Tab-separated table of C-alpha atoms and ligand atoms in Angstrom:
chain	number	residue	atom	x	y	z
A	1138	MET	CA	109.196	139.799	97.547
A	1139	ARG	CA	107.671	136.436	97.176
A	1140	GLU	CA	110.114	134.636	99.340
A	1141	ASP	CA	109.685	137.325	102.064
A	1142	TRP	CA	106.006	136.700	101.929
A	1143	SER	CA	106.401	132.899	102.329
A	1144	GLU	CA	108.894	133.265	105.190
A	1145	LEU	CA	106.470	135.628	106.916
A	1146	GLN	CA	103.744	133.075	106.509
A	1147	ASP	CA	105.947	130.404	108.042
A	1148	ARG	CA	106.762	132.558	111.110
A	1149	ILE	CA	103.016	133.368	111.706
A	1150	ALA	CA	102.216	129.642	111.517
A	1151	ALA	CA	104.901	128.660	113.974
A	1152	LEU	CA	104.165	131.564	116.373
A	1153	THR	CA	100.391	130.778	116.332
A	1154	VAL	CA	100.935	127.100	117.190
A	1155	SER	CA	103.449	127.870	119.987
A	1156	TYR	CA	101.193	130.500	121.468
A	1157	GLY	CA	97.890	128.541	120.984
A	1158	ALA	CA	99.412	125.479	122.513
A	1159	GLN	CA	100.153	127.554	125.679
A	1160	HIS	CA	96.950	129.607	125.859
A	1161	SER	CA	94.187	127.819	124.247
A	1162	ASP	CA	92.833	124.667	125.553
A	1163	GLU	CA	91.285	123.677	122.367
A	1164	ILE	CA	94.360	124.063	120.409
A	1165	GLU	CA	96.460	122.245	123.053
A	1166	ARG	CA	93.898	119.317	122.893
A	1167	ARG	CA	93.820	119.097	119.070
A	1168	LEU	CA	97.536	119.127	118.818
A	1169	ALA	CA	97.807	116.480	121.381
A	1170	ARG	CA	95.141	114.324	119.740
A	1171	ALA	CA	97.095	114.495	116.576
A	1172	GLY	CA	100.390	113.768	118.196
A	1173	VAL	CA	101.846	117.046	117.093
A	1174	ARG	CA	104.286	118.873	119.417
A	1175	PRO	CA	104.296	122.760	118.971
A	1176	ALA	CA	108.008	122.639	118.305
A	1177	ASP	CA	107.303	120.310	115.244
A	1178	VAL	CA	105.432	123.259	113.454
A	1179	GLY	CA	108.171	125.528	111.904
A	1180	GLY	CA	106.104	126.662	108.894
A	1181	VAL	CA	102.982	126.429	106.901
A	1182	ALA	CA	103.759	123.107	105.389
A	1183	ASP	CA	103.987	121.619	108.958
A	1184	LEU	CA	100.379	122.615	109.698
A	1185	GLY	CA	99.295	119.605	107.578
A	1186	ALA	CA	99.579	117.412	110.429
A	1187	VAL	CA	96.946	119.406	112.433
A	1188	PRO	CA	93.330	118.477	111.786
A	1189	VAL	CA	91.104	121.356	110.617
A	1190	LEU	CA	88.632	122.695	113.155
A	1191	ALA	CA	85.480	123.563	111.259
A	1192	LYS	CA	83.412	126.611	111.976
A	1193	ASP	CA	80.383	124.401	112.041
A	1194	GLU	CA	81.866	122.676	115.115
A	1195	LEU	CA	81.886	125.886	117.206
A	1196	PRO	CA	78.221	125.764	118.397
A	1197	GLU	CA	78.564	122.451	120.066
A	1198	LEU	CA	82.149	123.198	121.488
A	1199	GLN	CA	80.790	126.372	122.877
A	1200	ALA	CA	77.674	124.722	124.453
A	1201	ALA	CA	79.902	122.032	126.090
A	1202	ASP	CA	82.284	124.699	127.442
A	1203	PRO	CA	80.683	128.084	127.415
A	1204	PRO	CA	81.124	130.745	126.276
A	1205	PHE	CA	84.091	129.956	124.101
A	1206	GLY	CA	84.731	126.303	124.000
A	1207	GLY	CA	88.222	126.628	125.494
A	1208	MET	CA	89.422	128.764	122.543
A	1209	LEU	CA	89.766	132.055	124.502
A	1210	ALA	CA	93.389	132.803	125.369
A	1211	VAL	CA	92.844	135.363	128.013
A	1212	ALA	CA	90.657	135.826	130.941
A	1213	PRO	CA	86.925	136.463	129.840
A	1214	GLY	CA	86.787	139.536	132.024
A	1215	SER	CA	89.455	141.308	130.054
A	1216	LEU	CA	87.324	141.436	126.933
A	1217	ALA	CA	85.764	144.587	125.497
A	1218	ARG	CA	82.725	142.840	124.116
A	1219	ILE	CA	80.991	139.479	123.533
A	1220	HIS	CA	79.042	139.267	120.124
A	1221	ARG	CA	76.777	136.593	118.975
A	1222	SER	CA	76.680	135.428	115.445
A	1223	PRO	CA	74.277	133.074	113.775
A	1224	GLY	CA	75.095	129.458	114.586
A	1225	PRO	CA	74.744	130.451	117.347
A	1226	ILE	CA	78.432	131.451	117.892
A	1227	ASN	CA	79.943	133.650	120.627
A	1228	ASP	CA	82.584	135.897	119.242
A	1229	PRO	CA	84.958	137.608	121.698
A	1230	GLN	CA	86.378	141.041	120.886
A	1231	GLY	CA	89.553	142.296	122.778
A	1232	THR	CA	90.224	145.700	123.866
A	1233	GLY	CA	92.753	146.618	121.254
A	1234	ALA	CA	91.629	149.374	118.487
A	1235	ASP	CA	90.716	147.772	115.147
A	1236	PHE	CA	90.547	144.250	116.765
A	1237	SER	CA	89.404	142.740	113.414
A	1238	ARG	CA	92.064	144.456	111.239
A	1239	LEU	CA	89.780	146.002	108.759
A	1240	ARG	CA	91.955	149.002	108.506
A	1241	THR	CA	94.192	147.287	105.785
A	1242	ALA	CA	91.160	146.677	103.533
A	1243	LEU	CA	89.870	150.247	104.100
A	1244	GLU	CA	93.188	151.931	103.296
A	1245	ALA	CA	93.619	149.728	100.157
A	1246	ALA	CA	90.175	151.056	99.090
A	1247	GLY	CA	91.309	154.692	99.454
A	1248	PHE	CA	89.714	155.426	102.727
A	1249	GLY	CA	91.593	157.863	105.096
A	1250	PRO	CA	91.583	160.928	107.306
A	1251	GLY	CA	88.791	163.472	106.175
A	1252	ASP	CA	86.330	160.731	105.000
A	1253	VAL	CA	82.920	160.765	106.586
A	1254	VAL	CA	81.669	157.278	106.210
A	1255	LEU	CA	78.209	155.617	106.716
A	1256	ASN	CA	78.520	152.308	108.322
A	1257	SER	CA	75.453	150.169	107.578
A	1258	PHE	CA	76.366	147.036	109.329
A	1259	SER	CA	74.356	146.243	112.454
A	1260	TYR	CA	75.787	147.332	115.820
A	1261	HIS	CA	73.378	145.166	117.703
A	1262	LEU	CA	74.555	141.681	119.034
A	1263	THR	CA	76.360	140.553	115.824
A	1264	PRO	CA	79.898	141.934	115.355
A	1265	GLY	CA	79.720	143.525	111.802
A	1266	GLY	CA	78.992	147.107	112.862
A	1267	LEU	CA	81.799	147.412	115.469
A	1268	MET	CA	84.385	145.408	113.245
A	1269	LEU	CA	83.936	148.059	110.467
A	1270	ASP	CA	83.766	150.935	113.092
A	1271	GLY	CA	87.053	149.992	114.571
A	1272	GLY	CA	88.701	149.789	111.173
A	1273	LEU	CA	87.363	153.067	110.008
A	1274	ARG	CA	88.450	154.883	113.281
A	1275	ALA	CA	91.867	153.376	112.819
A	1276	ALA	CA	92.105	154.712	109.314
A	1277	GLY	CA	91.093	158.152	110.574
A	1278	CYS	CA	87.791	158.313	109.232
A	1279	VAL	CA	84.642	159.771	110.800
A	1280	VAL	CA	81.774	157.130	111.298
A	1281	ILE	CA	78.131	157.530	110.999
A	1282	PRO	CA	76.923	154.465	112.852
A	1283	GLY	CA	73.965	153.842	110.586
A	1284	GLY	CA	73.607	150.213	111.750
A	1285	SER	CA	70.298	148.501	111.023
A	1286	SER	CA	68.277	151.787	111.005
A	1287	ALA	CA	65.809	152.392	108.350
A	1288	ILE	CA	67.073	153.247	104.865
A	1289	ALA	CA	65.350	156.686	104.911
A	1290	ALA	CA	66.947	157.557	108.300
A	1291	GLN	CA	70.414	156.586	106.985
A	1292	THR	CA	70.039	158.465	103.836
A	1293	GLU	CA	69.181	161.704	105.742
A	1294	ALA	CA	72.031	161.116	108.044
A	1295	ALA	CA	74.442	160.685	105.284
A	1296	LEU	CA	73.182	163.623	103.335
A	1297	ALA	CA	73.192	165.899	106.400
A	1298	ALA	CA	76.924	164.960	107.332
A	1299	GLY	CA	78.102	165.075	103.763
A	1300	ALA	CA	79.126	161.324	103.826
A	1301	THR	CA	81.930	160.541	101.520
A	1302	GLY	CA	82.036	156.859	101.883
A	1303	TYR	CA	80.037	153.740	102.712
A	1304	THR	CA	80.631	150.309	104.408
A	1305	GLY	CA	78.062	147.551	104.442
A	1306	ILE	CA	76.697	145.025	102.169
A	1307	PRO	CA	76.465	146.083	98.385
A	1308	GLN	CA	72.635	145.506	98.024
A	1309	VAL	CA	71.963	148.015	100.870
A	1310	LEU	CA	74.280	150.507	99.052
A	1311	LEU	CA	72.373	150.157	95.876
A	1312	THR	CA	69.108	150.848	97.695
A	1313	LEU	CA	70.409	153.987	99.427
A	1314	LEU	CA	71.753	155.350	96.250
A	1315	GLU	CA	68.460	154.692	94.303
A	1316	ARG	CA	66.249	156.095	96.984
A	1317	ALA	CA	68.441	159.282	97.247
A	1318	GLU	CA	68.364	159.723	93.477
A	1319	GLU	CA	64.639	159.319	93.328
A	1320	SER	CA	64.320	161.996	95.915
A	1321	GLY	CA	66.329	164.494	93.851
A	1322	ARG	CA	69.270	164.664	96.656
A	1323	PRO	CA	72.026	162.169	95.455
A	1324	LEU	CA	74.367	160.895	97.923
A	1325	GLY	CA	77.999	161.992	97.492
A	1326	PHE	CA	79.621	158.454	98.254
A	1327	ALA	CA	83.072	158.453	96.310
A	1328	ARG	CA	83.803	154.941	97.605
A	1329	ALA	CA	82.661	151.989	99.352
A	1330	LEU	CA	84.045	148.821	101.047
A	1331	VAL	CA	81.514	146.101	100.954
A	1332	THR	CA	81.512	142.718	102.678
A	1333	GLY	CA	79.255	140.122	104.065
A	1334	ALA	CA	77.493	139.358	100.767
A	1335	ALA	CA	78.260	138.434	97.256
A	1336	LEU	CA	79.037	141.277	94.707
A	1337	PRO	CA	78.087	139.969	91.200
A	1338	PRO	CA	79.918	141.774	88.462
A	1339	SER	CA	76.656	143.399	87.258
A	1340	LEU	CA	75.898	144.938	90.811
A	1341	ARG	CA	79.542	146.232	90.873
A	1342	ALA	CA	79.117	147.750	87.359
A	1343	ARG	CA	75.767	149.328	88.381
A	1344	LEU	CA	77.369	150.909	91.581
A	1345	GLN	CA	80.431	152.109	89.785
A	1346	ASP	CA	79.127	153.198	86.378
A	1347	GLY	CA	75.563	154.205	87.304
A	1348	PHE	CA	76.503	156.108	90.575
A	1349	GLY	CA	80.196	156.697	90.299
A	1350	VAL	CA	81.038	154.919	93.587
A	1351	ASP	CA	84.366	153.210	93.614
A	1352	VAL	CA	83.576	149.873	95.140
A	1353	TYR	CA	86.072	147.453	96.905
A	1354	GLN	CA	85.379	144.202	98.581
A	1355	ALA	CA	86.748	142.698	101.826
A	1356	TYR	CA	86.639	139.194	102.976
A	1357	ALA	CA	86.355	138.965	106.763
A	1358	ALA	CA	84.511	136.850	109.336
A	1359	ALA	CA	83.633	137.361	112.863
A	1360	ASP	CA	86.119	134.566	114.205
A	1361	THR	CA	89.049	135.428	112.056
A	1362	GLY	CA	88.842	139.204	111.317
A	1363	LEU	CA	90.017	140.287	107.917
A	1364	ILE	CA	91.163	137.347	105.680
A	1365	GLY	CA	91.401	139.089	102.297
A	1366	TYR	CA	90.890	142.398	100.481
A	1367	GLU	CA	90.999	144.010	97.082
A	1368	CYS	CA	93.492	146.383	95.764
A	1369	ALA	CA	92.785	148.880	93.029
A	1370	GLU	CA	93.247	146.161	90.390
A	1371	LYS	CA	89.958	144.524	91.797
A	1372	ASP	CA	91.032	141.219	90.692
A	1373	GLY	CA	90.914	138.739	93.666
A	1374	TRP	CA	91.478	139.160	97.395
A	1375	HIS	CA	95.017	139.902	98.715
A	1376	VAL	CA	95.625	137.724	101.913
A	1377	ALA	CA	95.551	139.966	105.043
A	1378	PRO	CA	99.201	140.382	106.231
A	1379	GLU	CA	98.577	139.037	109.758
A	1380	VAL	CA	97.121	135.718	108.936
A	1381	VAL	CA	98.015	132.332	107.214
A	1382	VAL	CA	95.636	131.265	104.604
A	1383	GLU	CA	95.384	127.755	103.297
A	1384	VAL	CA	93.012	126.416	100.550
A	1385	LEU	CA	92.309	122.746	101.230
A	1386	LEU	CA	90.169	120.274	99.451
A	1387	PRO	CA	87.046	119.517	101.501
A	1388	GLY	CA	87.076	115.827	102.603
A	1389	ASP	CA	90.770	115.010	102.887
A	1390	ASP	CA	92.196	118.531	103.491
A	1391	ARG	CA	94.988	118.471	100.907
A	1392	PRO	CA	96.074	121.669	99.494
A	1393	ALA	CA	94.220	122.556	96.541
A	1394	ALA	CA	96.176	123.110	93.208
A	1395	GLU	CA	96.141	126.581	91.820
A	1396	GLY	CA	92.784	127.528	90.465
A	1397	GLU	CA	91.203	124.400	92.046
A	1398	ALA	CA	88.359	125.444	94.625
A	1399	GLY	CA	88.861	124.416	98.332
A	1400	GLN	CA	87.983	125.520	101.764
A	1401	VAL	CA	89.418	128.655	103.107
A	1402	VAL	CA	91.329	127.668	106.420
A	1403	VAL	CA	92.879	130.416	108.528
A	1404	THR	CA	95.596	130.306	111.107
A	1405	SER	CA	95.592	133.591	113.075
A	1406	PRO	CA	98.034	134.556	115.854
A	1407	ASN	CA	95.374	136.844	117.494
A	1408	GLU	CA	96.454	136.951	121.137
A	1409	VAL	CA	92.749	136.949	122.449
A	1410	TYR	CA	91.485	134.287	120.095
A	1411	PRO	CA	94.153	132.346	118.264
A	1412	LEU	CA	93.198	130.015	115.642
A	1413	VAL	CA	95.041	127.015	114.197
A	1414	ARG	CA	93.558	125.772	110.884
A	1415	PHE	CA	90.144	127.285	111.300
A	1416	GLY	CA	88.017	126.083	108.535
A	1417	THR	CA	85.724	129.053	107.421
A	1418	GLY	CA	83.424	126.753	105.394
A	1419	ASP	CA	83.962	129.212	102.426
A	1420	LEU	CA	85.264	128.044	99.143
A	1421	SER	CA	87.859	129.913	97.074
A	1422	ALA	CA	90.960	129.165	94.908
A	1423	TRP	CA	94.523	130.477	94.570
A	1424	ASN	CA	95.582	132.754	91.836
A	1425	ARG	CA	99.411	132.849	91.979
A	1426	ALA	CA	99.937	135.395	89.167
A	1427	PRO	CA	101.731	138.361	90.316
A	1428	CYS	CA	99.300	141.357	90.965
A	1429	LEU	CA	100.018	144.665	89.129
A	1430	CYS	CA	99.712	146.450	92.422
A	1431	GLY	CA	103.060	144.902	93.479
A	1432	ARG	CA	101.902	143.418	96.647
A	1433	PRO	CA	103.489	140.063	97.367
A	1434	GLY	CA	101.808	136.760	97.832
A	1435	PRO	CA	98.919	134.885	95.899
A	1436	ARG	CA	95.373	136.257	95.773
A	1437	LEU	CA	92.113	134.360	96.575
A	1438	ALA	CA	89.998	134.152	93.457
A	1439	GLY	CA	86.813	135.426	95.218
A	1440	PHE	CA	84.062	133.536	96.859
A	1441	LEU	CA	83.209	130.179	95.247
A	1442	GLY	CA	80.466	128.876	97.598
A	1443	ARG	CA	80.167	127.113	100.950
A	1444	VAL	CA	81.609	123.763	102.000
A	1445	GLY	CA	78.559	121.421	102.590
A	1446	GLU	CA	76.647	122.743	99.358
A	1447	GLY	CA	77.131	119.378	97.919
A	1448	VAL	CA	74.036	117.827	96.521
A	1449	LYS	CA	73.486	114.057	96.334
A	1450	VAL	CA	72.498	113.020	92.761
A	1451	ARG	CA	71.782	109.239	92.138
A	1452	GLY	CA	73.817	108.499	95.297
A	1453	MET	CA	76.770	110.392	94.479
A	1454	PHE	CA	77.659	113.855	95.791
A	1455	VAL	CA	78.038	116.724	93.305
A	1456	HIS	CA	79.783	119.724	94.553
A	1457	PRO	CA	79.705	123.254	93.128
A	1458	ARG	CA	83.730	123.076	92.977
A	1459	GLU	CA	83.611	120.138	90.659
A	1460	LEU	CA	81.316	121.965	88.283
A	1461	ALA	CA	83.784	124.857	88.480
A	1462	VAL	CA	86.597	122.511	87.615
A	1463	ALA	CA	84.786	121.166	84.707
A	1464	LEU	CA	83.172	124.249	83.315
A	1465	GLY	CA	85.421	127.107	84.465
A	1466	PRO	CA	88.154	126.673	81.778
A	1467	ASP	CA	85.699	126.450	78.935
A	1468	PRO	CA	85.986	129.939	77.148
A	1469	ALA	CA	82.648	129.347	75.373
A	1470	VAL	CA	80.683	129.105	78.701
A	1471	VAL	CA	79.883	132.475	80.167
A	1472	ARG	CA	77.438	131.337	82.969
A	1473	TYR	CA	76.203	127.972	84.117
A	1474	GLN	CA	73.893	126.545	86.637
A	1475	ALA	CA	73.308	122.835	87.556
A	1476	VAL	CA	69.890	121.850	88.465
A	1477	VAL	CA	68.955	118.605	90.288
A	1478	SER	CA	65.219	117.659	89.845
A	1479	ALA	CA	63.130	114.603	90.206
A	1480	GLU	CA	61.152	112.695	87.626
A	1481	GLY	CA	59.194	110.242	89.573
A	1482	ALA	CA	61.886	108.383	91.834
A	1483	ARG	CA	64.651	109.217	89.316
A	1484	ASP	CA	67.118	112.145	89.837
A	1485	VAL	CA	67.492	114.459	86.716
A	1486	PHE	CA	70.797	116.270	86.508
A	1487	THR	CA	70.714	119.241	84.166
A	1488	VAL	CA	73.291	121.660	83.488
A	1489	ARG	CA	72.243	124.897	81.971
A	1490	VAL	CA	74.876	126.985	80.119
A	1491	GLU	CA	74.915	130.292	78.415
A	1492	ALA	CA	77.486	130.915	75.546
A	1493	ALA	CA	79.925	133.658	75.417
A	1494	ALA	CA	79.251	136.085	72.678
A	1495	GLY	CA	80.209	134.697	69.288
A	1496	ARG	CA	80.957	131.320	70.806
A	1497	VAL	CA	79.226	127.994	70.181
A	1498	ILE	CA	79.018	125.433	73.079
A	1499	ASP	CA	79.827	121.837	72.163
A	1500	ALA	CA	76.965	120.267	74.614
A	1501	ALA	CA	78.065	116.576	74.035
A	1502	GLY	CA	81.784	117.423	74.680
A	1503	LEU	CA	80.629	119.396	77.741
A	1504	ALA	CA	78.605	116.704	79.058
A	1505	GLY	CA	81.453	114.179	78.768
A	1506	ARG	CA	83.866	116.528	80.696
A	1507	ILE	CA	81.265	117.094	83.515
A	1508	ARG	CA	80.973	113.354	83.717
A	1509	GLU	CA	84.619	112.832	84.067
A	1510	VAL	CA	84.768	115.096	87.121
A	1511	VAL	CA	81.381	114.414	88.797
A	1512	LYS	CA	80.953	110.860	87.708
A	1513	ILE	CA	77.422	111.519	86.614
A	1514	ARG	CA	76.424	112.368	82.999
A	1515	PRO	CA	74.357	115.464	82.881
A	1516	ALA	CA	71.848	116.764	80.355
A	1517	VAL	CA	73.486	119.883	78.932
A	1518	GLU	CA	70.975	122.560	78.080
A	1519	VAL	CA	72.180	125.655	76.222
A	1520	VAL	CA	70.011	128.621	77.248
A	1521	PRO	CA	69.690	132.106	75.634
A	1522	SER	CA	72.056	134.823	77.158
A	1523	GLY	CA	70.590	136.602	80.172
A	1524	THR	CA	68.682	133.406	81.318
A	1525	ILE	CA	70.878	132.670	84.244
A	1526	PRO	CA	71.255	135.508	86.839
A	1527	ASP	CA	74.879	136.645	87.877
A	1528	GLU	CA	74.211	135.836	91.405
A	1529	ALA	CA	72.657	132.408	90.635
A	1530	ARG	CA	73.943	129.622	92.780
A	1531	PRO	CA	75.951	127.127	90.720
A	1532	LEU	CA	74.118	123.963	92.109
A	1533	VAL	CA	70.427	123.993	92.955
A	1534	ASP	CA	68.596	121.053	94.428
A	1535	ALA	CA	65.032	121.619	93.092
A	1536	ARG	CA	63.594	118.396	94.419
A	1537	GLU	CA	62.448	119.878	97.646
A	1538	GLU	CA	60.264	122.393	95.813
B	563	ZN	ZN1	96.912	143.900	93.905
């Protein structure tokens, strides 16, 4: 199974480069600059010769060559829609059903024919609403296009239609459930697919245990469509079957070792908008342990932050991923947050940690391990359990406040 999966990934990589070189000016230019001939790329390993295109480069590319920076592989007049995301970035949508391939994630979450689903992503300008809508329709579901309507209006619509499921961000789901319960008419959502925002374990527990909603995550972006999705094990994201995913260390773009945080880089053979080594700017890590569900291939270990979240401390960049490397393996540490503050002209680097139940943190040892990785010795401060929120950013620059 595992071999089949890597072979498929190799085929997608070769196909995307060969198709992209013919139909995307941007891909053709990038390959030429790197001296890579399309025939040189026979698999994922050969992608290493191609420089990564960062998502952050799109606004400039698109402004210089509107509307798609030479990345569109079809005539603009053949598109179904043109969305606009923050950046600003223009996002093309082709005419095919389920253009963003969300169906895989929805079916893994148990959505299917007979489900009536409230989709609370905006349908206006940004692509989220129609991305999910396309996937839901392809999975045979009835869609209530809640979009960005008021919470009360969405609740009424879901109650009136007997909605069985929800798609949107998890925080809106919680608000809908709480308001409906307060009004004495609880919503009948059996399942939800959430994406577009973090799902801290405490929020998932509240939605599942407090309201009985089976919550699954999808990892998708406007440019790439579906990248990863959860199975019933809910332990990381399986890679969407149609794309190649690499996890590369920011800076030198070497493949990250298992468990090491790096940028999620996507190669997608989409006929309308092919992407070769597209840097999402998101950080994740590989988990190569086989999944109990039996699906082949490694999983992404959730969202670990954004590239560029590095903070300069005493002239050195400290990155959330380095903190994860230093602190992640310590079983005594259940939560942590690094804070950079100023004492006069001096930067103060403090790492606050919470101990796991029944464990004692060796603060001096921990400070030494952090120093080995980030090259700056922190003050390690052990704080009481519950001090650091689940959704806290791992690295905060408090000098601007
Ligand atoms: Zn699985």
